[in-house]
Short mmCIF file of N, CA and C and ligand atoms in Angstrom, two decimals:
data_model
loop_
_atom_site.label_atom_id
_atom_site.label_comp_id
_atom_site.label_asym_id
_atom_site.label_seq_id
_atom_site.Cartn_x
_atom_site.Cartn_y
_atom_site.Cartn_z
N UNK X 1 -12.94 0.67 25.17
CA UNK X 1 -11.77 1.38 24.61
C UNK X 1 -10.53 0.50 24.76
N UNK X 2 -9.61 0.66 23.84
CA UNK X 2 -8.34 -0.10 23.90
C UNK X 2 -7.18 0.84 23.65
N UNK X 3 -6.08 0.55 24.28
CA UNK X 3 -4.83 1.27 24.01
C UNK X 3 -4.14 0.56 22.85
N UNK X 4 -3.89 1.28 21.77
CA UNK X 4 -3.26 0.71 20.59
C UNK X 4 -1.87 1.32 20.44
N UNK X 5 -0.88 0.45 20.36
CA UNK X 5 0.50 0.92 20.20
C UNK X 5 1.06 0.33 18.92
N UNK X 6 1.51 1.21 18.07
CA UNK X 6 1.97 0.81 16.74
C UNK X 6 3.21 1.59 16.37
N UNK X 7 3.97 1.05 15.44
CA UNK X 7 4.95 1.88 14.75
C UNK X 7 4.36 2.15 13.36
N UNK X 8 4.24 3.40 13.00
CA UNK X 8 3.68 3.77 11.69
C UNK X 8 4.73 4.56 10.94
N UNK X 9 5.14 4.03 9.80
CA UNK X 9 6.20 4.65 8.99
C UNK X 9 7.43 4.95 9.86
N UNK X 10 7.71 4.01 10.75
CA UNK X 10 8.92 4.09 11.57
C UNK X 10 8.78 4.91 12.84
N UNK X 11 7.58 5.46 13.08
CA UNK X 11 7.38 6.31 14.25
C UNK X 11 6.48 5.60 15.26
N UNK X 12 6.93 5.52 16.51
CA UNK X 12 6.12 4.88 17.56
C UNK X 12 4.91 5.76 17.87
N UNK X 13 3.73 5.13 17.95
CA UNK X 13 2.48 5.85 18.13
C UNK X 13 1.62 5.11 19.13
N UNK X 14 0.92 5.85 19.96
CA UNK X 14 0.04 5.23 20.94
C UNK X 14 -1.26 6.04 21.01
N UNK X 15 -2.40 5.34 20.93
CA UNK X 15 -3.70 6.02 20.97
C UNK X 15 -4.70 5.15 21.73
N UNK X 16 -5.62 5.82 22.42
CA UNK X 16 -6.75 5.14 23.06
C UNK X 16 -7.90 5.19 22.05
N UNK X 17 -8.38 4.05 21.59
CA UNK X 17 -9.43 4.07 20.57
C UNK X 17 -10.59 3.17 20.97
N UNK X 18 -11.75 3.46 20.41
CA UNK X 18 -12.92 2.59 20.56
C UNK X 18 -12.57 1.21 19.99
N UNK X 19 -13.09 0.16 20.61
CA UNK X 19 -12.77 -1.20 20.16
C UNK X 19 -13.16 -1.44 18.70
N UNK X 20 -14.16 -0.69 18.22
CA UNK X 20 -14.64 -0.91 16.84
C UNK X 20 -13.86 -0.12 15.81
N UNK X 21 -12.90 0.67 16.25
CA UNK X 21 -12.15 1.52 15.30
C UNK X 21 -11.35 0.66 14.33
N UNK X 22 -11.51 0.97 13.05
CA UNK X 22 -10.75 0.25 12.02
C UNK X 22 -9.35 0.85 11.89
N UNK X 23 -8.42 0.03 11.41
CA UNK X 23 -7.07 0.54 11.21
C UNK X 23 -7.08 1.75 10.28
N UNK X 24 -7.87 1.70 9.23
CA UNK X 24 -7.90 2.84 8.30
C UNK X 24 -8.42 4.10 8.99
N UNK X 25 -9.35 3.94 9.91
CA UNK X 25 -9.88 5.11 10.63
C UNK X 25 -8.81 5.69 11.56
N UNK X 26 -8.04 4.81 12.17
CA UNK X 26 -6.94 5.29 13.04
C UNK X 26 -5.92 6.06 12.20
N UNK X 27 -5.56 5.48 11.06
CA UNK X 27 -4.53 6.11 10.22
C UNK X 27 -5.00 7.48 9.72
N UNK X 28 -6.21 7.52 9.19
CA UNK X 28 -6.69 8.76 8.59
C UNK X 28 -7.17 9.77 9.64
N UNK X 29 -8.01 9.30 10.55
CA UNK X 29 -8.67 10.21 11.48
C UNK X 29 -7.80 10.65 12.64
N UNK X 30 -7.07 9.70 13.21
CA UNK X 30 -6.26 10.02 14.41
C UNK X 30 -4.86 10.50 14.03
N UNK X 31 -4.28 9.86 13.02
CA UNK X 31 -2.88 10.16 12.71
C UNK X 31 -2.72 11.10 11.50
N UNK X 32 -3.83 11.42 10.85
CA UNK X 32 -3.77 12.39 9.74
C UNK X 32 -3.08 11.86 8.50
N UNK X 33 -2.96 10.53 8.39
CA UNK X 33 -2.30 9.95 7.22
C UNK X 33 -3.36 9.66 6.16
N UNK X 34 -3.78 10.72 5.49
CA UNK X 34 -4.93 10.63 4.58
C UNK X 34 -4.56 10.12 3.19
N UNK X 35 -3.30 9.74 3.00
CA UNK X 35 -2.92 9.10 1.74
C UNK X 35 -3.63 7.77 1.57
N UNK X 36 -3.92 7.08 2.65
CA UNK X 36 -4.66 5.82 2.60
C UNK X 36 -6.13 6.16 2.36
N UNK X 37 -6.69 5.65 1.27
CA UNK X 37 -8.05 6.03 0.89
C UNK X 37 -9.08 4.97 1.28
N UNK X 38 -10.32 5.41 1.37
CA UNK X 38 -11.46 4.51 1.59
C UNK X 38 -12.35 4.61 0.36
N UNK X 39 -12.40 3.51 -0.41
CA UNK X 39 -13.24 3.52 -1.61
C UNK X 39 -14.54 2.79 -1.42
N UNK X 40 -14.55 1.79 -0.54
CA UNK X 40 -15.76 0.96 -0.43
C UNK X 40 -16.11 0.61 1.01
N UNK X 41 -15.09 0.41 1.84
CA UNK X 41 -15.32 0.01 3.24
C UNK X 41 -15.80 -1.42 3.36
N UNK X 42 -15.80 -2.17 2.28
CA UNK X 42 -16.32 -3.55 2.31
C UNK X 42 -15.33 -4.53 1.69
N UNK X 43 -14.04 -4.19 1.68
CA UNK X 43 -13.01 -5.13 1.25
C UNK X 43 -13.00 -5.43 -0.25
N UNK X 44 -13.56 -4.52 -1.05
CA UNK X 44 -13.65 -4.78 -2.49
C UNK X 44 -12.58 -4.06 -3.30
N UNK X 45 -12.25 -2.81 -2.94
CA UNK X 45 -11.54 -1.94 -3.90
C UNK X 45 -10.03 -1.90 -3.72
N UNK X 46 -9.53 -2.13 -2.54
CA UNK X 46 -8.08 -2.10 -2.31
C UNK X 46 -7.49 -0.73 -2.10
N UNK X 47 -8.29 0.34 -2.15
CA UNK X 47 -7.75 1.69 -1.99
C UNK X 47 -7.13 1.92 -0.62
N UNK X 48 -7.53 1.10 0.35
CA UNK X 48 -7.07 1.27 1.74
C UNK X 48 -5.86 0.39 2.07
N UNK X 49 -5.24 -0.23 1.05
CA UNK X 49 -4.15 -1.18 1.31
C UNK X 49 -2.95 -0.51 1.97
N UNK X 50 -2.46 -1.13 3.02
CA UNK X 50 -1.22 -0.72 3.70
C UNK X 50 -0.42 -2.00 3.95
N UNK X 51 0.79 -1.87 4.44
CA UNK X 51 1.53 -3.04 4.88
C UNK X 51 1.51 -3.10 6.41
N UNK X 52 1.17 -4.27 6.91
CA UNK X 52 1.17 -4.51 8.36
C UNK X 52 2.12 -5.68 8.61
N UNK X 53 3.17 -5.41 9.35
CA UNK X 53 4.21 -6.42 9.60
C UNK X 53 4.66 -7.06 8.28
N UNK X 54 4.81 -6.22 7.27
CA UNK X 54 5.36 -6.68 5.99
C UNK X 54 4.36 -7.24 5.02
N UNK X 55 3.13 -7.51 5.45
CA UNK X 55 2.11 -8.08 4.55
C UNK X 55 1.15 -6.99 4.09
N UNK X 56 0.71 -7.08 2.83
CA UNK X 56 -0.29 -6.13 2.33
C UNK X 56 -1.64 -6.50 2.93
N UNK X 57 -2.30 -5.55 3.55
CA UNK X 57 -3.64 -5.79 4.12
C UNK X 57 -4.56 -4.64 3.74
N UNK X 58 -5.84 -4.96 3.63
CA UNK X 58 -6.84 -3.91 3.41
C UNK X 58 -7.19 -3.36 4.79
N UNK X 59 -6.83 -2.13 5.03
CA UNK X 59 -6.93 -1.59 6.39
C UNK X 59 -8.36 -1.31 6.81
N UNK X 60 -9.34 -1.48 5.88
CA UNK X 60 -10.75 -1.39 6.28
C UNK X 60 -11.24 -2.72 6.82
N UNK X 61 -10.39 -3.76 6.77
CA UNK X 61 -10.80 -5.08 7.26
C UNK X 61 -10.09 -5.45 8.55
N UNK X 62 -9.26 -4.54 9.07
CA UNK X 62 -8.47 -4.83 10.28
C UNK X 62 -8.87 -3.84 11.36
N UNK X 63 -9.15 -4.33 12.54
CA UNK X 63 -9.40 -3.43 13.66
C UNK X 63 -8.07 -2.83 14.12
N UNK X 64 -8.13 -1.58 14.53
CA UNK X 64 -6.91 -0.95 15.04
C UNK X 64 -6.33 -1.77 16.18
N UNK X 65 -7.21 -2.30 17.04
CA UNK X 65 -6.73 -3.07 18.19
C UNK X 65 -6.02 -4.35 17.74
N UNK X 66 -6.47 -4.94 16.61
CA UNK X 66 -5.80 -6.15 16.09
C UNK X 66 -4.38 -5.85 15.63
N UNK X 67 -4.18 -4.61 15.18
CA UNK X 67 -2.86 -4.24 14.64
C UNK X 67 -1.91 -3.80 15.74
N UNK X 68 -2.40 -3.71 16.98
CA UNK X 68 -1.55 -3.21 18.07
C UNK X 68 -0.30 -4.06 18.22
N UNK X 69 0.82 -3.39 18.41
CA UNK X 69 2.10 -4.08 18.51
C UNK X 69 2.77 -4.26 17.18
N UNK X 70 2.07 -3.88 16.10
CA UNK X 70 2.59 -4.11 14.76
C UNK X 70 3.33 -2.92 14.17
N UNK X 71 3.84 -3.18 12.98
CA UNK X 71 4.60 -2.18 12.22
C UNK X 71 3.80 -1.90 10.95
N UNK X 72 3.36 -0.66 10.79
CA UNK X 72 2.53 -0.31 9.64
C UNK X 72 3.34 0.58 8.70
N UNK X 73 3.21 0.28 7.40
CA UNK X 73 3.78 1.17 6.38
C UNK X 73 2.63 1.66 5.52
N UNK X 74 2.51 2.98 5.39
CA UNK X 74 1.48 3.56 4.52
C UNK X 74 2.16 4.19 3.32
N UNK X 75 1.34 4.67 2.40
CA UNK X 75 1.89 5.27 1.18
C UNK X 75 2.84 6.43 1.51
N UNK X 76 2.57 7.14 2.60
CA UNK X 76 3.45 8.25 2.98
C UNK X 76 4.86 7.75 3.29
N UNK X 77 4.95 6.49 3.74
CA UNK X 77 6.25 5.93 4.13
C UNK X 77 7.06 5.37 2.97
N UNK X 78 6.51 5.40 1.76
CA UNK X 78 7.26 4.88 0.60
C UNK X 78 8.32 5.86 0.12
N UNK X 79 8.18 7.12 0.48
CA UNK X 79 9.10 8.16 0.00
C UNK X 79 9.63 8.94 1.19
N UNK X 80 10.66 9.72 0.96
CA UNK X 80 11.13 10.69 1.96
C UNK X 80 10.90 12.08 1.37
N UNK X 81 11.01 13.12 2.21
CA UNK X 81 10.86 14.48 1.65
C UNK X 81 11.89 14.76 0.55
N UNK X 82 13.02 14.05 0.59
CA UNK X 82 14.07 14.30 -0.39
C UNK X 82 13.90 13.47 -1.66
N UNK X 83 13.26 12.30 -1.53
CA UNK X 83 13.27 11.38 -2.67
C UNK X 83 12.01 10.52 -2.73
N UNK X 84 11.44 10.44 -3.94
CA UNK X 84 10.34 9.51 -4.13
C UNK X 84 10.87 8.08 -4.06
N UNK X 85 10.09 7.19 -3.46
CA UNK X 85 10.45 5.77 -3.48
C UNK X 85 10.33 5.21 -4.89
N UNK X 86 10.83 3.98 -5.07
CA UNK X 86 10.82 3.38 -6.41
C UNK X 86 9.41 3.27 -6.99
N UNK X 87 8.46 2.90 -6.16
CA UNK X 87 7.12 2.68 -6.70
C UNK X 87 6.45 4.01 -7.07
N UNK X 88 6.42 5.02 -6.18
CA UNK X 88 5.85 6.30 -6.61
C UNK X 88 6.59 6.90 -7.82
N UNK X 89 7.91 6.77 -7.85
CA UNK X 89 8.68 7.31 -8.99
C UNK X 89 8.28 6.60 -10.28
N UNK X 90 8.02 5.29 -10.18
CA UNK X 90 7.62 4.53 -11.37
C UNK X 90 6.24 4.98 -11.87
N UNK X 91 5.34 5.32 -10.94
CA UNK X 91 4.02 5.82 -11.36
C UNK X 91 4.16 7.15 -12.10
N UNK X 92 5.09 7.98 -11.66
CA UNK X 92 5.33 9.26 -12.36
C UNK X 92 5.90 8.96 -13.75
N UNK X 93 6.93 8.11 -13.80
CA UNK X 93 7.62 7.84 -15.05
C UNK X 93 6.70 7.19 -16.08
N UNK X 94 5.80 6.33 -15.62
CA UNK X 94 4.95 5.55 -16.54
C UNK X 94 3.54 6.12 -16.66
N UNK X 95 3.27 7.26 -16.06
CA UNK X 95 1.93 7.85 -16.08
C UNK X 95 0.91 6.82 -15.59
N UNK X 96 1.18 6.28 -14.40
CA UNK X 96 0.38 5.18 -13.88
C UNK X 96 -0.89 5.60 -13.15
N UNK X 97 -1.27 6.85 -13.24
CA UNK X 97 -2.50 7.26 -12.57
C UNK X 97 -3.23 8.33 -13.36
N UNK X 98 -4.53 8.40 -13.09
CA UNK X 98 -5.33 9.50 -13.64
C UNK X 98 -5.94 10.27 -12.48
N UNK X 99 -7.09 9.81 -11.94
CA UNK X 99 -7.67 10.57 -10.82
C UNK X 99 -6.85 10.38 -9.55
N UNK X 100 -6.15 9.25 -9.43
CA UNK X 100 -5.29 9.00 -8.28
C UNK X 100 -5.96 8.36 -7.09
N UNK X 101 -7.26 8.09 -7.19
CA UNK X 101 -7.93 7.58 -5.99
C UNK X 101 -7.43 6.19 -5.61
N UNK X 102 -7.22 5.34 -6.60
CA UNK X 102 -6.77 3.97 -6.31
C UNK X 102 -5.28 3.90 -6.02
N UNK X 103 -4.56 4.97 -6.36
CA UNK X 103 -3.09 4.92 -6.45
C UNK X 103 -2.39 4.54 -5.15
N UNK X 104 -2.75 5.10 -4.00
CA UNK X 104 -2.04 4.70 -2.77
C UNK X 104 -2.14 3.20 -2.50
N UNK X 105 -3.34 2.65 -2.66
CA UNK X 105 -3.52 1.22 -2.42
C UNK X 105 -2.76 0.39 -3.45
N UNK X 106 -2.81 0.84 -4.70
CA UNK X 106 -2.05 0.14 -5.77
C UNK X 106 -0.57 0.13 -5.40
N UNK X 107 -0.06 1.26 -4.99
CA UNK X 107 1.37 1.36 -4.72
C UNK X 107 1.78 0.44 -3.57
N UNK X 108 0.92 0.33 -2.56
CA UNK X 108 1.26 -0.54 -1.44
C UNK X 108 1.19 -2.02 -1.85
N UNK X 109 0.20 -2.36 -2.68
CA UNK X 109 0.11 -3.75 -3.17
C UNK X 109 1.33 -4.06 -4.04
N UNK X 110 1.77 -3.09 -4.83
CA UNK X 110 2.95 -3.29 -5.69
C UNK X 110 4.21 -3.41 -4.85
N UNK X 111 4.32 -2.58 -3.83
CA UNK X 111 5.50 -2.66 -2.95
C UNK X 111 5.59 -4.06 -2.33
N UNK X 112 4.45 -4.59 -1.94
CA UNK X 112 4.43 -5.95 -1.38
C UNK X 112 4.80 -6.98 -2.46
N UNK X 113 4.30 -6.78 -3.66
CA UNK X 113 4.65 -7.69 -4.77
C UNK X 113 6.16 -7.68 -5.02
N UNK X 114 6.76 -6.50 -4.97
CA UNK X 114 8.21 -6.43 -5.19
C UNK X 114 8.96 -7.14 -4.06
N UNK X 115 8.42 -7.08 -2.86
CA UNK X 115 9.04 -7.79 -1.74
C UNK X 115 8.98 -9.30 -1.93
N UNK X 116 7.86 -9.77 -2.45
CA UNK X 116 7.58 -11.21 -2.37
C UNK X 116 7.72 -11.94 -3.69
N UNK X 117 7.76 -11.22 -4.80
CA UNK X 117 7.86 -11.87 -6.12
C UNK X 117 8.70 -10.99 -7.04
N UNK X 118 8.10 -9.93 -7.56
CA UNK X 118 8.86 -8.98 -8.38
C UNK X 118 9.09 -9.44 -9.81
N UNK X 119 8.46 -10.58 -10.21
CA UNK X 119 8.59 -11.03 -11.60
C UNK X 119 7.99 -10.00 -12.55
N UNK X 120 8.54 -9.93 -13.77
CA UNK X 120 8.00 -9.01 -14.78
C UNK X 120 6.91 -9.68 -15.61
N UNK X 121 6.52 -10.88 -15.23
CA UNK X 121 5.50 -11.63 -15.97
C UNK X 121 4.12 -10.99 -15.79
N UNK X 122 3.47 -10.68 -16.91
CA UNK X 122 2.17 -9.98 -16.85
C UNK X 122 1.15 -10.72 -15.99
N UNK X 123 1.07 -12.03 -16.18
CA UNK X 123 0.03 -12.77 -15.46
C UNK X 123 0.25 -12.71 -13.95
N UNK X 124 1.51 -12.80 -13.55
CA UNK X 124 1.78 -12.74 -12.10
C UNK X 124 1.47 -11.36 -11.55
N UNK X 125 1.76 -10.34 -12.32
CA UNK X 125 1.45 -8.97 -11.87
C UNK X 125 -0.07 -8.80 -11.78
N UNK X 126 -0.78 -9.29 -12.80
CA UNK X 126 -2.25 -9.19 -12.76
C UNK X 126 -2.80 -9.85 -11.50
N UNK X 127 -2.28 -11.04 -11.21
CA UNK X 127 -2.77 -11.77 -10.03
C UNK X 127 -2.49 -10.98 -8.76
N UNK X 128 -1.30 -10.38 -8.70
CA UNK X 128 -0.92 -9.63 -7.50
C UNK X 128 -1.83 -8.42 -7.27
N UNK X 129 -2.37 -7.88 -8.35
CA UNK X 129 -3.17 -6.65 -8.24
C UNK X 129 -4.67 -6.92 -8.35
N UNK X 130 -5.07 -8.20 -8.29
CA UNK X 130 -6.49 -8.48 -8.52
C UNK X 130 -7.39 -7.94 -7.40
N UNK X 131 -6.83 -7.60 -6.24
CA UNK X 131 -7.64 -7.03 -5.16
C UNK X 131 -7.70 -5.51 -5.20
N UNK X 132 -7.13 -4.91 -6.25
CA UNK X 132 -7.09 -3.45 -6.33
C UNK X 132 -7.79 -3.00 -7.62
N UNK X 133 -8.81 -2.19 -7.44
CA UNK X 133 -9.62 -1.77 -8.59
C UNK X 133 -9.24 -0.35 -9.00
N UNK X 134 -9.07 -0.16 -10.32
CA UNK X 134 -8.87 1.19 -10.87
C UNK X 134 -9.98 1.45 -11.88
N UNK X 135 -10.63 2.59 -11.76
CA UNK X 135 -11.74 2.91 -12.65
C UNK X 135 -11.31 3.84 -13.79
N UNK X 136 -10.04 4.24 -13.84
CA UNK X 136 -9.63 5.23 -14.83
C UNK X 136 -8.68 4.71 -15.89
N UNK X 137 -7.64 4.00 -15.48
CA UNK X 137 -6.47 3.88 -16.34
C UNK X 137 -6.51 2.73 -17.33
N UNK X 138 -7.36 1.73 -17.10
CA UNK X 138 -7.28 0.53 -17.93
C UNK X 138 -6.11 -0.36 -17.54
N UNK X 139 -5.40 0.00 -16.52
CA UNK X 139 -4.34 -0.81 -15.89
C UNK X 139 -3.03 -0.89 -16.66
N UNK X 140 -3.02 -0.56 -17.96
CA UNK X 140 -1.81 -0.80 -18.77
C UNK X 140 -0.60 -0.06 -18.20
N UNK X 141 -0.77 1.21 -17.88
CA UNK X 141 0.37 1.96 -17.37
C UNK X 141 0.72 1.58 -15.93
N UNK X 142 -0.25 1.06 -15.20
CA UNK X 142 0.05 0.57 -13.85
C UNK X 142 0.96 -0.65 -13.96
N UNK X 143 0.66 -1.54 -14.90
CA UNK X 143 1.50 -2.74 -15.09
C UNK X 143 2.91 -2.31 -15.50
N UNK X 144 2.98 -1.31 -16.37
CA UNK X 144 4.30 -0.79 -16.77
C UNK X 144 5.05 -0.24 -15.55
N UNK X 145 4.31 0.42 -14.66
CA UNK X 145 4.94 0.99 -13.46
C UNK X 145 5.48 -0.11 -12.55
N UNK X 146 4.79 -1.23 -12.49
CA UNK X 146 5.29 -2.35 -11.67
C UNK X 146 6.65 -2.80 -12.21
N UNK X 147 6.72 -2.96 -13.54
CA UNK X 147 7.97 -3.45 -14.14
C UNK X 147 9.09 -2.42 -13.97
N UNK X 148 8.73 -1.15 -14.14
CA UNK X 148 9.71 -0.06 -13.98
C UNK X 148 10.26 -0.08 -12.56
N UNK X 149 9.36 -0.21 -11.58
CA UNK X 149 9.78 -0.20 -10.17
C UNK X 149 10.64 -1.42 -9.85
N UNK X 150 10.28 -2.58 -10.41
CA UNK X 150 11.06 -3.80 -10.16
C UNK X 150 12.48 -3.63 -10.70
N UNK X 151 12.59 -3.05 -11.90
CA UNK X 151 13.93 -2.84 -12.47
C UNK X 151 14.71 -1.83 -11.64
N UNK X 152 14.03 -0.76 -11.21
CA UNK X 152 14.71 0.28 -10.42
C UNK X 152 15.21 -0.30 -9.10
N UNK X 153 14.41 -1.16 -8.50
CA UNK X 153 14.82 -1.76 -7.22
C UNK X 153 16.05 -2.65 -7.43
N UNK X 154 16.01 -3.44 -8.49
CA UNK X 154 17.15 -4.33 -8.76
C UNK X 154 18.40 -3.51 -9.09
N UNK X 155 18.22 -2.44 -9.88
CA UNK X 155 19.38 -1.61 -10.24
C UNK X 155 19.98 -0.92 -9.02
N UNK X 156 19.13 -0.63 -8.03
CA UNK X 156 19.62 0.00 -6.80
C UNK X 156 20.26 -1.01 -5.86
N UNK X 157 20.28 -2.28 -6.28
CA UNK X 157 20.92 -3.32 -5.47
C UNK X 157 20.07 -3.79 -4.31
N UNK X 158 18.76 -3.45 -4.34
CA UNK X 158 17.88 -3.89 -3.25
C UNK X 158 17.24 -5.22 -3.62
N UNK X 159 16.87 -6.02 -2.62
CA UNK X 159 16.27 -7.31 -2.92
C UNK X 159 14.91 -7.18 -3.61
N UNK X 160 14.69 -8.01 -4.61
CA UNK X 160 13.39 -8.09 -5.28
C UNK X 160 12.93 -9.54 -5.16
N UNK X 161 11.74 -9.74 -4.61
CA UNK X 161 11.27 -11.10 -4.37
C UNK X 161 11.91 -11.65 -3.12
N UNK X 162 11.30 -12.75 -2.62
CA UNK X 162 11.84 -13.33 -1.39
C UNK X 162 13.19 -13.94 -1.66
N UNK X 163 14.14 -13.62 -0.82
CA UNK X 163 15.51 -14.11 -1.06
C UNK X 163 15.69 -15.51 -0.52
FE1 FES D 201 -10.90 -1.10 1.97
FE2 FES D 201 -12.20 -0.63 -0.33
S1 FES D 201 -11.87 0.72 1.35
S2 FES D 201 -11.10 -2.42 0.28
FE1 FES D 202 -8.60 6.80 -10.95
FE2 FES D 202 -7.29 4.50 -10.59
S1 FES D 202 -6.49 6.38 -11.32
S2 FES D 202 -9.32 4.98 -9.99
#
């Protein structure tokens, strides 16, 4: 067993977990943050993507103990009860989802893309999302949502891409 101490969506959290516990299992099972999905458990689909210390990671590939001491952002942390974040709002505006299973992971990968690049270039967006699989939408509206969110972030005066 290991003691894991994390900040998750800005809240300090401490849990005693089995050494084999995955970060996604801690988030969903222990902390009740079920917005993070498990589509494959083998690093293929991207549904489990979260941000760990600012980087997008597939949380089915990280042990909870490895993440100890880190800062985790999940899809729940993109919005507040009062306001949708730019990325979730862009998915609503652009109809970027159908069944929604891939959506939390997509949104976290996009949030990371906006942090680190944020270009409206289709090829760069495709590359940024190549680790995230969607079986419903054909991706067109997801790409539109990326561009919508990038514009919204810039219009709000927030940094887009590495400064
Ligand atoms: Fe982690 Fe599919 S559940 S990549
Ligand atoms: Fe259904 Fe993407 S919206 S898998």
